[in-house]
Coordinates of C-alpha atoms in Angstrom, one line a residue:
M456 CA 115.4 108.0 125.6
T457 CA 113.9 104.6 125.3
T458 CA 116.0 101.6 124.4
M459 CA 115.1 99.1 121.8
P460 CA 113.7 95.9 123.3
E461 CA 115.9 93.7 121.1
P462 CA 118.5 94.1 118.4
G463 CA 117.2 93.9 114.8
S464 CA 117.9 90.9 112.7
A465 CA 118.5 90.2 109.0
E466 CA 115.0 88.9 108.9
D467 CA 113.7 92.3 109.9
I468 CA 115.5 93.9 106.9
A469 CA 114.3 91.0 104.6
N470 CA 110.7 91.6 105.7
A471 CA 111.0 95.3 104.8
A472 CA 112.5 94.5 101.5
L473 CA 109.8 91.9 100.7
F474 CA 107.1 94.5 101.6
L475 CA 108.7 97.1 99.2
V476 CA 108.7 94.6 96.3
S477 CA 105.2 93.4 97.0
D478 CA 101.9 94.6 95.5
E479 CA 101.1 96.0 99.0
A480 CA 103.7 98.8 98.4
A481 CA 102.6 99.6 94.8
Y482 CA 101.8 103.2 95.8
V483 CA 105.0 103.8 97.8
N484 CA 107.3 106.1 95.9
G485 CA 110.4 107.9 97.0
A486 CA 110.1 107.1 100.7
V487 CA 112.7 106.4 103.3
L488 CA 111.7 103.4 105.3
P489 CA 113.7 103.2 108.5
V490 CA 113.9 99.6 109.9
D491 CA 115.3 100.4 113.3
G492 CA 112.7 99.3 115.9
A493 CA 111.3 102.9 116.1
C494 CA 114.6 104.2 117.3
T495 CA 114.3 107.2 114.9
A496 CA 110.9 108.0 116.2
Y497 CA 112.4 109.8 119.2

């Protein structure tokens, strides 16, 4: 198992939230967006 290089921050969560409310995510629907430094990828 690989450890995360650094703990997440409130800014990481805020950036994900900003993406979801932006026009860039207009076609995203019903998705789970993990913000965990790829920890769930393993």
